[in-house]
């Protein structure tokens, strides 16, 4: 596939995917190597850099077309509900725990928070922000919880490397538990 045709194909895929599409999936569809996909997307990013109301961004291990923040006022007039997600402080706390400790079990979340988090976890699962991802090799084989891909899209995070480390936030080192006590 010629570069110009590949660019157009990638643009079309990004447009119809809505929530984004992985580099691997684009490579499968176009039958091109992932390196060529990265190279082509980077070229498209430069072309779209400041000449469009939308841009291509890397989110959650994939690519998506997003609107530029400066056009948010106009978009909110068209869709007043878009971009508004309200999280309770409990939900934000559970998301933070999952983000930094994943994979983590419900009982581990409860222990860190000091309260039962079952309802909050159920809500976050329902809203597709977290997901179950296997079971822990421990008595009872509790389910493991991880951040789900839509979380990265909603919060504009490419991947976990985009967030500050626990230490950068003033938390303890790896050898310390959640209370900052040495193990």
mmCIF file of C-alpha atoms in Angstrom:
data_model
loop_
_atom_site.group_PDB
_atom_site.id
_atom_site.type_symbol
_atom_site.label_atom_id
_atom_site.label_comp_id
_atom_site.label_asym_id
_atom_site.label_seq_id
_atom_site.Cartn_x
_atom_site.Cartn_y
_atom_site.Cartn_z
ATOM 1 C CA UNK A 1 0.000 0.000 0.000
ATOM 2 C CA UNK A 2 1.367 3.405 -0.970
ATOM 3 C CA UNK A 3 2.043 5.915 1.828
ATOM 4 C CA UNK A 4 -0.671 8.335 0.634
ATOM 5 C CA UNK A 5 -3.235 5.536 0.531
ATOM 6 C CA UNK A 6 -2.111 4.256 3.940
ATOM 7 C CA UNK A 7 -2.555 7.755 5.420
ATOM 8 C CA UNK A 8 -6.101 7.972 4.071
ATOM 9 C CA UNK A 9 -6.915 4.486 5.331
ATOM 10 C CA UNK A 10 -5.597 5.271 8.809
ATOM 11 C CA UNK A 11 -7.569 8.540 8.883
ATOM 12 C CA UNK A 12 -10.737 6.649 7.940
ATOM 13 C CA UNK A 13 -10.124 3.971 10.579
ATOM 14 C CA UNK A 14 -9.477 6.581 13.265
ATOM 15 C CA UNK A 15 -12.602 8.493 12.273
ATOM 16 C CA UNK A 16 -14.955 5.513 12.425
ATOM 17 C CA UNK A 17 -13.391 3.909 15.500
ATOM 18 C CA UNK A 18 -14.564 6.732 17.757
ATOM 19 C CA UNK A 19 -12.844 5.547 20.929
ATOM 20 C CA UNK A 20 -9.566 4.787 19.218
ATOM 21 C CA UNK A 21 -7.838 1.839 17.660
ATOM 22 C CA UNK A 22 -4.620 0.028 18.475
ATOM 23 C CA UNK A 23 -1.544 0.127 16.285
ATOM 24 C CA UNK A 24 -1.711 -3.668 16.127
ATOM 25 C CA UNK A 25 -5.300 -3.601 14.825
ATOM 26 C CA UNK A 26 -4.432 -0.986 12.176
ATOM 27 C CA UNK A 27 -1.482 -3.146 11.103
ATOM 28 C CA UNK A 28 -3.743 -6.207 10.826
ATOM 29 C CA UNK A 29 -6.366 -4.357 8.785
ATOM 30 C CA UNK A 30 -3.893 -2.680 6.432
ATOM 31 C CA UNK A 31 -1.531 -5.674 6.316
ATOM 32 C CA UNK A 32 1.372 -3.345 7.039
ATOM 33 C CA UNK A 33 4.084 -3.665 9.736
ATOM 34 C CA UNK A 34 3.468 -1.824 13.012
ATOM 35 C CA UNK A 35 6.632 0.248 12.462
ATOM 36 C CA UNK A 36 5.135 1.573 9.208
ATOM 37 C CA UNK A 37 1.889 2.373 11.041
ATOM 38 C CA UNK A 38 3.801 4.350 13.714
ATOM 39 C CA UNK A 39 5.764 6.199 11.048
ATOM 40 C CA UNK A 40 2.606 7.048 9.083
ATOM 41 C CA UNK A 41 0.659 8.153 12.175
ATOM 42 C CA UNK A 42 3.578 10.398 13.191
ATOM 43 C CA UNK A 43 3.510 11.972 9.721
ATOM 44 C CA UNK A 44 -0.250 12.511 10.035
ATOM 45 C CA UNK A 45 0.228 14.065 13.486
ATOM 46 C CA UNK A 46 2.659 16.598 12.010
ATOM 47 C CA UNK A 47 0.297 17.393 9.133
ATOM 48 C CA UNK A 48 -2.587 17.885 11.555
ATOM 49 C CA UNK A 49 -0.413 19.675 14.141
ATOM 50 C CA UNK A 50 -2.025 23.102 14.124
ATOM 51 C CA UNK A 51 -4.060 23.228 10.940
ATOM 52 C CA UNK A 52 -7.126 21.380 12.212
ATOM 53 C CA UNK A 53 -9.690 21.521 15.004
ATOM 54 C CA UNK A 54 -8.867 17.896 15.721
ATOM 55 C CA UNK A 55 -5.630 16.027 16.282
ATOM 56 C CA UNK A 56 -4.381 12.465 16.598
ATOM 57 C CA UNK A 57 -3.306 11.389 20.052
ATOM 58 C CA UNK A 58 -1.947 8.217 21.593
ATOM 59 C CA UNK A 59 -4.251 6.945 24.303
ATOM 60 C CA UNK A 60 -4.291 3.611 26.101
ATOM 61 C CA UNK A 61 -1.887 1.948 23.700
ATOM 62 C CA UNK A 62 -3.736 3.117 20.604
ATOM 63 C CA UNK A 63 -4.613 6.166 18.565
ATOM 64 C CA UNK A 64 -7.708 8.314 18.428
ATOM 65 C CA UNK A 65 -8.906 11.548 16.901
ATOM 66 C CA UNK A 66 -9.620 14.158 19.577
ATOM 67 C CA UNK A 67 -10.828 17.725 19.492
ATOM 68 C CA UNK A 68 -8.499 20.524 20.472
ATOM 69 C CA UNK A 69 -9.222 21.857 23.973
ATOM 70 C CA UNK A 70 -9.646 25.422 22.716
ATOM 71 C CA UNK A 71 -12.825 24.314 20.894
ATOM 72 C CA UNK A 72 -14.444 22.870 24.022
ATOM 73 C CA UNK A 73 -16.808 25.847 24.506
ATOM 74 C CA UNK A 74 -18.331 25.329 21.041
ATOM 75 C CA UNK A 75 -18.542 21.555 21.500
ATOM 76 C CA UNK A 76 -20.235 21.933 24.888
ATOM 77 C CA UNK A 77 -22.896 24.137 23.267
ATOM 78 C CA UNK A 78 -23.625 21.338 20.811
ATOM 79 C CA UNK A 79 -23.330 18.505 23.343
ATOM 80 C CA UNK A 80 -23.633 19.919 26.881
ATOM 81 C CA UNK A 81 -23.218 16.481 28.429
ATOM 82 C CA UNK A 82 -19.967 15.617 26.587
ATOM 83 C CA UNK A 83 -16.766 15.625 28.577
ATOM 84 C CA UNK A 84 -18.506 15.705 31.933
ATOM 85 C CA UNK A 85 -17.764 12.814 34.230
ATOM 86 C CA UNK A 86 -18.412 13.196 37.892
ATOM 87 C CA UNK A 87 -16.568 10.946 40.284
ATOM 88 C CA UNK A 88 -17.264 10.726 43.973
ATOM 89 C CA UNK A 89 -14.232 11.063 46.201
ATOM 90 C CA UNK A 90 -14.623 7.350 47.007
ATOM 91 C CA UNK A 91 -14.566 6.442 43.306
ATOM 92 C CA UNK A 92 -11.517 8.641 42.718
ATOM 93 C CA UNK A 93 -9.790 7.004 45.685
ATOM 94 C CA UNK A 94 -10.524 3.478 44.423
ATOM 95 C CA UNK A 95 -9.373 4.414 40.901
ATOM 96 C CA UNK A 96 -6.136 5.777 42.345
ATOM 97 C CA UNK A 97 -5.527 2.596 44.294
ATOM 98 C CA UNK A 98 -6.210 0.418 41.257
ATOM 99 C CA UNK A 99 -4.049 2.628 39.034
ATOM 100 C CA UNK A 100 -1.029 2.473 41.344
ATOM 101 C CA UNK A 101 -1.403 -1.035 42.765
ATOM 102 C CA UNK A 102 -2.853 -2.991 39.821
ATOM 103 C CA UNK A 103 -3.586 -5.785 39.674
ATOM 104 C CA UNK A 104 -5.304 -5.571 43.045
ATOM 105 C CA UNK A 105 -8.128 -7.457 44.771
ATOM 106 C CA UNK A 106 -11.269 -6.033 46.354
ATOM 107 C CA UNK A 107 -10.047 -7.037 49.815
ATOM 108 C CA UNK A 108 -6.727 -5.251 49.216
ATOM 109 C CA UNK A 109 -8.618 -2.105 48.191
ATOM 110 C CA UNK A 110 -10.810 -2.406 51.298
ATOM 111 C CA UNK A 111 -7.731 -2.806 53.489
ATOM 112 C CA UNK A 112 -6.033 0.272 52.015
ATOM 113 C CA UNK A 113 -9.174 2.412 52.311
ATOM 114 C CA UNK A 114 -10.280 1.020 55.660
ATOM 115 C CA UNK A 115 -13.887 0.693 54.453
ATOM 116 C CA UNK A 116 -15.930 -1.657 52.271
ATOM 117 C CA UNK A 117 -15.499 -0.647 48.629
ATOM 118 C CA UNK A 118 -17.759 -3.235 47.005
ATOM 119 C CA UNK A 119 -20.390 -0.695 45.888
ATOM 120 C CA UNK A 120 -17.818 1.734 44.501
ATOM 121 C CA UNK A 121 -16.067 -1.078 42.638
ATOM 122 C CA UNK A 122 -19.401 -2.234 41.172
ATOM 123 C CA UNK A 123 -20.089 1.303 39.915
ATOM 124 C CA UNK A 124 -16.618 1.635 38.379
ATOM 125 C CA UNK A 125 -17.042 -1.768 36.699
ATOM 126 C CA UNK A 126 -20.455 -0.707 35.367
ATOM 127 C CA UNK A 127 -18.935 2.506 33.995
ATOM 128 C CA UNK A 128 -16.169 0.456 32.354
ATOM 129 C CA UNK A 129 -13.349 2.308 34.139
ATOM 130 C CA UNK A 130 -11.976 -0.846 35.760
ATOM 131 C CA UNK A 131 -12.156 -4.506 34.803
ATOM 132 C CA UNK A 132 -11.555 -7.942 36.218
ATOM 133 C CA UNK A 133 -8.390 -9.493 34.840
ATOM 134 C CA UNK A 134 -7.878 -12.973 36.142
ATOM 135 C CA UNK A 135 -7.538 -14.335 39.630
ATOM 136 C CA UNK A 136 -4.883 -14.070 42.309
ATOM 137 C CA UNK A 137 -3.047 -17.250 43.259
ATOM 138 C CA UNK A 138 -4.112 -17.025 46.895
ATOM 139 C CA UNK A 139 -6.691 -18.698 49.142
ATOM 140 C CA UNK A 140 -10.124 -18.256 47.593
ATOM 141 C CA UNK A 141 -8.581 -17.156 44.267
ATOM 142 C CA UNK A 142 -9.946 -13.593 44.492
ATOM 143 C CA UNK A 143 -10.505 -11.666 41.277
ATOM 144 C CA UNK A 144 -7.859 -9.175 40.215
ATOM 145 C CA UNK A 145 -8.870 -5.665 39.212
ATOM 146 C CA UNK A 146 -7.102 -3.440 36.682
ATOM 147 C CA UNK A 147 -7.751 -0.118 35.018
ATOM 148 C CA UNK A 148 -9.794 -0.585 31.831
ATOM 149 C CA UNK A 149 -8.865 1.041 28.520
ATOM 150 C CA UNK A 150 -11.721 3.628 28.519
ATOM 151 C CA UNK A 151 -10.168 5.134 31.678
ATOM 152 C CA UNK A 152 -7.108 6.124 29.640
ATOM 153 C CA UNK A 153 -9.293 7.689 26.931
ATOM 154 C CA UNK A 154 -11.464 9.616 29.375
ATOM 155 C CA UNK A 155 -8.546 10.994 31.362
ATOM 156 C CA UNK A 156 -6.247 11.577 28.385
ATOM 157 C CA UNK A 157 -3.529 9.204 29.527
ATOM 158 C CA UNK A 158 -1.528 7.316 26.889
ATOM 159 C CA UNK A 159 -0.454 4.617 29.315
ATOM 160 C CA UNK A 160 0.636 4.115 32.920
ATOM 161 C CA UNK A 161 4.029 5.701 32.199
ATOM 162 C CA UNK A 162 2.214 9.065 31.783
ATOM 163 C CA UNK A 163 1.244 9.220 35.446
ATOM 164 C CA UNK A 164 3.654 10.331 38.165
ATOM 165 C CA UNK A 165 5.144 7.545 40.236
ATOM 166 C CA UNK A 166 3.990 6.957 43.789
ATOM 167 C CA UNK A 167 7.359 8.297 44.981
ATOM 168 C CA UNK A 168 6.982 11.486 42.854
ATOM 169 C CA UNK A 169 3.643 12.098 44.553
ATOM 170 C CA UNK A 170 5.335 11.960 47.936
ATOM 171 C CA UNK A 171 4.527 8.326 48.632
ATOM 172 C CA UNK A 172 6.976 5.852 50.041
ATOM 173 C CA UNK A 173 9.289 3.584 48.122
ATOM 174 C CA UNK A 174 8.497 0.133 46.829
ATOM 175 C CA UNK A 175 9.605 -1.387 50.107
ATOM 176 C CA UNK A 176 7.054 0.607 52.080
ATOM 177 C CA UNK A 177 3.392 -0.222 52.471
ATOM 178 C CA UNK A 178 0.504 2.174 51.885
ATOM 179 C CA UNK A 179 0.977 3.776 55.313
ATOM 180 C CA UNK A 180 4.649 4.504 54.648
ATOM 181 C CA UNK A 181 5.803 1.873 57.125
ATOM 182 C CA UNK A 182 8.758 -0.307 56.177
ATOM 183 C CA UNK A 183 7.901 -3.959 55.619
#
